[in-house]
Amino acid sequence: MDVVSPELNILLPDEIMDTEAIVMDDDPPAESPAASGQSQPSDDAPIPMETDVLAVPEIVSLCSDAPPTQRTQALTTSITTDSTLCSTTSATQLLLTPSIASSSPLTLRPKLSANHQIILNKVASSPGADTTRSPGTTTITPGGQKFMVTAIGKSGQSIVLQLPHTGSKPGSGQGEAKANPQHFKVLTIGGRTDLKPVMVGQAVSSASQISTLQAQQLKTVQIAKKTQVSSAGPIKFIITKAVNNKGLTAQTSVSNVITGRVLSTSSPVTPPRTITLSETLSSNSKIAISPLKSPSKLTMVSVASQVPNSPQKSVSLPLNMAHLGQQILVQQSTATSPAKVVSSHSTPMKPVQTVTVGGPQFKTIFPLSTSSNVQQIQVPGSRFHYVRLVTATTGSSTGQAGSHCTNSSMTAKPMVVNTAQVRMSVPIIPAQTMKQVVPKPLTSSGQVLTTQTQQRLIMPATPLPQIQPNLTNLPPGTMLAPGSGNMGYTVLPAHYVTQLQQSAYVTLASSSGFPTPTGIQTQARLPLNGYCDCFANGEFCQSCNCTNCFNNLEHETERAKAIKACLDRNPEAFKPKIGKGKEGESDRRHSKGCNCKRSGCLKNYCECYEAKIMCSSTCKCVGCKNFEESPERKTLMHLADAAEVRVQQQTAAKTKLSSQISDLFTRTTPAITSGGGRMPFTFVTKEVAEATCECLLEQAEQAELIQQPQATAERMILEEFGRCLMRIISSAGKTDCPSINC
DNA sequence: GAGTTTGAAACT
DNA sequence: CAGTTTCAAACTC
């Protein structure tokens, strides 16, 4: 058994994990089921994940010495940690982990593309066959031969897996799948630590395919068809993406799930993550990939409402998946229908515990107690309902629906109950410190409303006591606009005041026809074409160069109305773009997401990068490299860190030098002023200098007398000069007028 | 500091 | 929702 070290993850190209969407064939039933997995020439080209996907480094290569046909049925691959993945024999199992005893064969035709992508070509398109591109580890068991491809890498480094023509139409029924059991198991390892959809292929598995799962991390993702939803139900592949996370070596588990069907494998590599990918039918087009795409696409293992006899309803749950915030998400659905996974609550929810899962896009709700050890997981904004099966048993897979977790939550990082508390502070400071910030006397006590970081009091208009009780319910960044409700304060985060500028300018310079709510018509405007640092900082202009400035107390009304007009146009205008993620999420994220296309999200053009946050599912960026495991990003971060360290060191050195100079000056000044004569010019008088020179001349003469060579003469003179200096120094502390005697 | 690049926002 | 335009910030030289 070859085990791919997690380090390979780093080495693999980024594109591997860029798996926002995959192409899955949802074609009508093909003529050739090819259930046996016969190899057929496939012209299916690997579907690039994105434009530059093909530039995959030669990190992994798959080769098989078996004939193509044989390779089709018997994938012989070995994966090593070195730069070469060479096949052994057709019977060779390539297992990264103690693979599950999955006997369901999956006919795949792996090939190594010119760009060294691991490609499993689907022999022929069939309804049951889906094109799968899976970065990560793929375990395939064709006819008892187990095949595991470790596509360790990162986003965008795609391993293209194209399933051979299976012939088992997912929607055609499960029996067909059983008749021609073609199963593959895809395990993706490595890549981003965050939730990222991973390629999923058609997974047709028997219910018995449940492995012992001890993965510490797992994210389950459902691939949902973007463009087309078959009435028969799209085949959905769920791949657990093992994430190379901090060298974890726990077994990774793989769960390949078609609706109601779950395949699970395990591999001792890294904690997996299950990722949902969106599918674009028949799409060979380039796919813009961003990390953490589409949390709403997350689809989990269907576990609820299982049909007891349904072979497609097996649930494998990775264990320890909660580690480091990784999460297995099990979709609770009626698995009887191979069609679209629909969340259904077959069992009433138990009291749950809301926890924050590391993935920024998940809010996990754990049932405090359920008879089936099902942890319910809620994904905000998702119409799916997820559960996580947790069991204390660590036994091997028995084929039962359930989990094989080994204290998954124990190894997980502390789950923080998301209280979504609004942190605001309302300090009371002396009124005189506010200056212009307080245009009107607030109260006799001079209470000033401030909020936590970056929030400024812009426009207090009413006494604080009226609003203070409400502030505790305001989220950070809340703007209390004048006239909004009974609140007369305008609290703006400084970062977003800039957004107000332009609008404010337009409003104030309302000759442009901007429909101000109040119909203000004035030529006055905020300074500098609306661009005023004072205003941006949420402050009134003071001692700046702006002209016709309305950003002052005198124009309080106009200013407030400008703000209000801006809010009328865009109520979200002052909400922080960069802030906490969704409720329950701990990571910061961009509320809208960037839309970078050329910068790779690694320049400050990218708002996410600028804010030093990872691109998230909300981003629409192309060729994004701003994800956690991006080598480019790491490099930049390292450079930035190094630069910062340099700056700090230089600053510290300058500070120290300045301090030393200052200290020296401080220490020497008294001596100078007191006539102590400790400074050189105080005791190296003209007489001393002359005497020294005489001594040196005398030494030179002596050297000439004894006919010493020039070098020796110079040495003698220098030695004499040294002696003179010593005498000067020694005399300096004794007398004001040191005497030099040769 | 000028010119170019880039992406967000506005607009259609 | 997609395409285009505008514009200011970021970037390069």
GROMACS .gro file of N, CA and C in nm, chain A residues 646-699:
model
  162
  646ARG      N    1   1.107   4.301   0.826
  646ARG     CA    2   1.217   4.392   0.795
  646ARG      C    3   1.185   4.534   0.839
  647VAL      N    4   1.067   4.572   0.807
  647VAL     CA    5   1.027   4.708   0.846
  647VAL      C    6   1.031   4.723   0.997
  648GLN      N    7   0.981   4.622   1.062
  648GLN     CA    8   0.983   4.630   1.208
  648GLN      C    9   1.125   4.635   1.262
  649GLN      N   10   1.208   4.555   1.201
  649GLN     CA   11   1.346   4.555   1.247
  649GLN      C   12   1.412   4.690   1.221
  650GLN      N   13   1.385   4.742   1.104
  650GLN     CA   14   1.444   4.872   1.074
  650GLN      C   15   1.390   4.979   1.168
  651THR      N   16   1.263   4.969   1.188
  651THR     CA   17   1.204   5.066   1.280
  651THR      C   18   1.264   5.053   1.419
  652ALA      N   19   1.277   4.928   1.459
  652ALA     CA   20   1.334   4.907   1.592
  652ALA      C   21   1.478   4.956   1.598
  653ALA      N   22   1.551   4.931   1.490
  653ALA     CA   23   1.690   4.976   1.488
  653ALA      C   24   1.699   5.127   1.491
  654LYS      N   25   1.612   5.188   1.415
  654LYS     CA   26   1.614   5.335   1.415
  654LYS      C   27   1.576   5.389   1.552
  655THR      N   28   1.477   5.326   1.606
  655THR     CA   29   1.435   5.371   1.738
  655THR      C   30   1.547   5.355   1.840
  656LYS      N   31   1.611   5.241   1.830
  656LYS     CA   32   1.719   5.216   1.924
  656LYS      C   33   1.834   5.315   1.903
  657LEU      N   34   1.864   5.337   1.777
  657LEU     CA   35   1.972   5.430   1.748
  657LEU      C   36   1.938   5.570   1.797
  658SER      N   37   1.817   5.608   1.768
  658SER     CA   38   1.776   5.740   1.814
  658SER      C   39   1.782   5.749   1.966
  659SER      N   40   1.739   5.640   2.025
  659SER     CA   41   1.741   5.641   2.171
  659SER      C   42   1.883   5.651   2.224
  660GLN      N   43   1.972   5.577   2.157
  660GLN     CA   44   2.110   5.580   2.202
  660GLN      C   45   2.172   5.718   2.179
  661ILE      N   46   2.144   5.774   2.067
  661ILE     CA   47   2.198   5.907   2.041
  661ILE      C   48   2.144   6.008   2.142
  662SER      N   49   2.015   5.995   2.162
  662SER     CA   50   1.955   6.086   2.259
  662SER      C   51   2.014   6.066   2.398
  663ASP      N   52   2.033   5.938   2.427
  663ASP     CA   53   2.089   5.908   2.560
  663ASP      C   54   2.231   5.960   2.570
  664LEU      N   55   2.305   5.942   2.463
  664LEU     CA   56   2.442   5.989   2.466
  664LEU      C   57   2.446   6.141   2.482
  665PHE      N   58   2.357   6.204   2.407
  665PHE     CA   59   2.355   6.349   2.416
  665PHE      C   60   2.315   6.392   2.557
  666THR      N   61   2.222   6.318   2.612
  666THR     CA   62   2.177   6.354   2.747
  666THR      C   63   2.288   6.336   2.849
  667ARG      N   64   2.361   6.228   2.831
  667ARG     CA   65   2.466   6.201   2.928
  667ARG      C   66   2.583   6.297   2.913
  668THR      N   67   2.609   6.337   2.792
  668THR     CA   68   2.726   6.422   2.770
  668THR      C   69   2.699   6.569   2.790
  669THR      N   70   2.573   6.604   2.778
  669THR     CA   71   2.542   6.746   2.791
  669THR      C   72   2.585   6.806   2.924
  670PRO      N   73   2.562   6.740   3.036
  670PRO     CA   74   2.603   6.801   3.163
  670PRO      C   75   2.753   6.825   3.168
  671ALA      N   76   2.826   6.731   3.113
  671ALA     CA   77   2.971   6.749   3.117
  671ALA      C   78   3.014   6.870   3.037
  672ILE      N   79   2.940   6.888   2.926
  672ILE     CA   80   2.976   7.002   2.844
  672ILE      C   81   2.941   7.131   2.914
  673THR      N   82   2.819   7.132   2.961
  673THR     CA   83   2.774   7.256   3.023
  673THR      C   84   2.847   7.287   3.151
  674SER      N   85   2.890   7.179   3.217
  674SER     CA   86   2.957   7.203   3.345
  674SER      C   87   3.106   7.221   3.329
  675GLY      N   88   3.149   7.209   3.204
  675GLY     CA   89   3.291   7.227   3.184
  675GLY      C   90   3.372   7.109   3.230
  676GLY      N   91   3.308   6.997   3.232
  676GLY     CA   92   3.376   6.877   3.276
  676GLY      C   93   3.486   6.835   3.182
  677GLY      N   94   3.475   6.880   3.057
  677GLY     CA   95   3.580   6.849   2.965
  677GLY      C   96   3.583   6.707   2.917
  678ARG      N   97   3.469   6.642   2.920
  678ARG     CA   98   3.470   6.502   2.878
  678ARG      C   99   3.447   6.486   2.729
  679MET      N  100   3.392   6.585   2.670
  679MET     CA  101   3.380   6.575   2.526
  679MET      C  102   3.517   6.597   2.464
  680PRO      N  103   3.541   6.537   2.350
  680PRO     CA  104   3.676   6.545   2.291
  680PRO      C  105   3.723   6.687   2.272
  681PHE      N  106   3.627   6.769   2.225
  681PHE     CA  107   3.676   6.904   2.198
  681PHE      C  108   3.706   6.983   2.326
  682THR      N  109   3.667   6.924   2.438
  682THR     CA  110   3.695   6.994   2.563
  682THR      C  111   3.834   6.967   2.616
  683PHE      N  112   3.887   6.854   2.577
  683PHE     CA  113   4.022   6.826   2.627
  683PHE      C  114   4.123   6.804   2.516
  684VAL      N  115   4.077   6.785   2.395
  684VAL     CA  116   4.174   6.781   2.284
  684VAL      C  117   4.193   6.925   2.238
  685THR      N  118   4.261   6.986   2.313
  685THR     CA  119   4.284   7.128   2.283
  685THR      C  120   4.391   7.142   2.176
  686LYS      N  121   4.410   7.264   2.137
  686LYS     CA  122   4.512   7.291   2.038
  686LYS      C  123   4.649   7.249   2.087
  687GLU      N  124   4.669   7.274   2.213
  687GLU     CA  125   4.798   7.237   2.269
  687GLU      C  126   4.817   7.086   2.268
  688VAL      N  127   4.713   7.020   2.305
  688VAL     CA  128   4.722   6.874   2.306
  688VAL      C  129   4.748   6.823   2.164
  689ALA      N  130   4.678   6.879   2.068
  689ALA     CA  131   4.696   6.835   1.930
  689ALA      C  132   4.839   6.862   1.884
  690GLU      N  133   4.887   6.978   1.916
  690GLU     CA  134   5.024   7.009   1.876
  690GLU      C  135   5.124   6.916   1.941
  691ALA      N  136   5.100   6.893   2.067
  691ALA     CA  137   5.191   6.803   2.138
  691ALA      C  138   5.189   6.665   2.078
  692THR      N  139   5.069   6.623   2.040
  692THR     CA  140   5.058   6.491   1.979
  692THR      C  141   5.133   6.487   1.848
  693CYS      N  142   5.113   6.589   1.770
  693CYS     CA  143   5.184   6.594   1.642
  693CYS      C  144   5.335   6.594   1.662
  694GLU      N  145   5.379   6.663   1.760
  694GLU     CA  146   5.523   6.663   1.787
  694GLU      C  147   5.571   6.524   1.822
  695CYS      N  148   5.492   6.458   1.900
  695CYS     CA  149   5.531   6.322   1.936
  695CYS      C  150   5.540   6.234   1.813
  696LEU      N  151   5.443   6.252   1.723
  696LEU     CA  152   5.442   6.170   1.603
  696LEU      C  153   5.561   6.204   1.514
  697LEU      N  154   5.591   6.333   1.504
  697LEU     CA  155   5.706   6.372   1.424
  697LEU      C  156   5.835   6.317   1.485
  698GLU      N  157   5.842   6.324   1.612
  698GLU     CA  158   5.959   6.270   1.679
  698GLU      C  159   5.976   6.122   1.650
  699GLN      N  160   5.864   6.055   1.651
  699GLN     CA  161   5.869   5.912   1.624
  699GLN      C  162   5.915   5.887   1.479
   0.00000   0.00000   0.00000
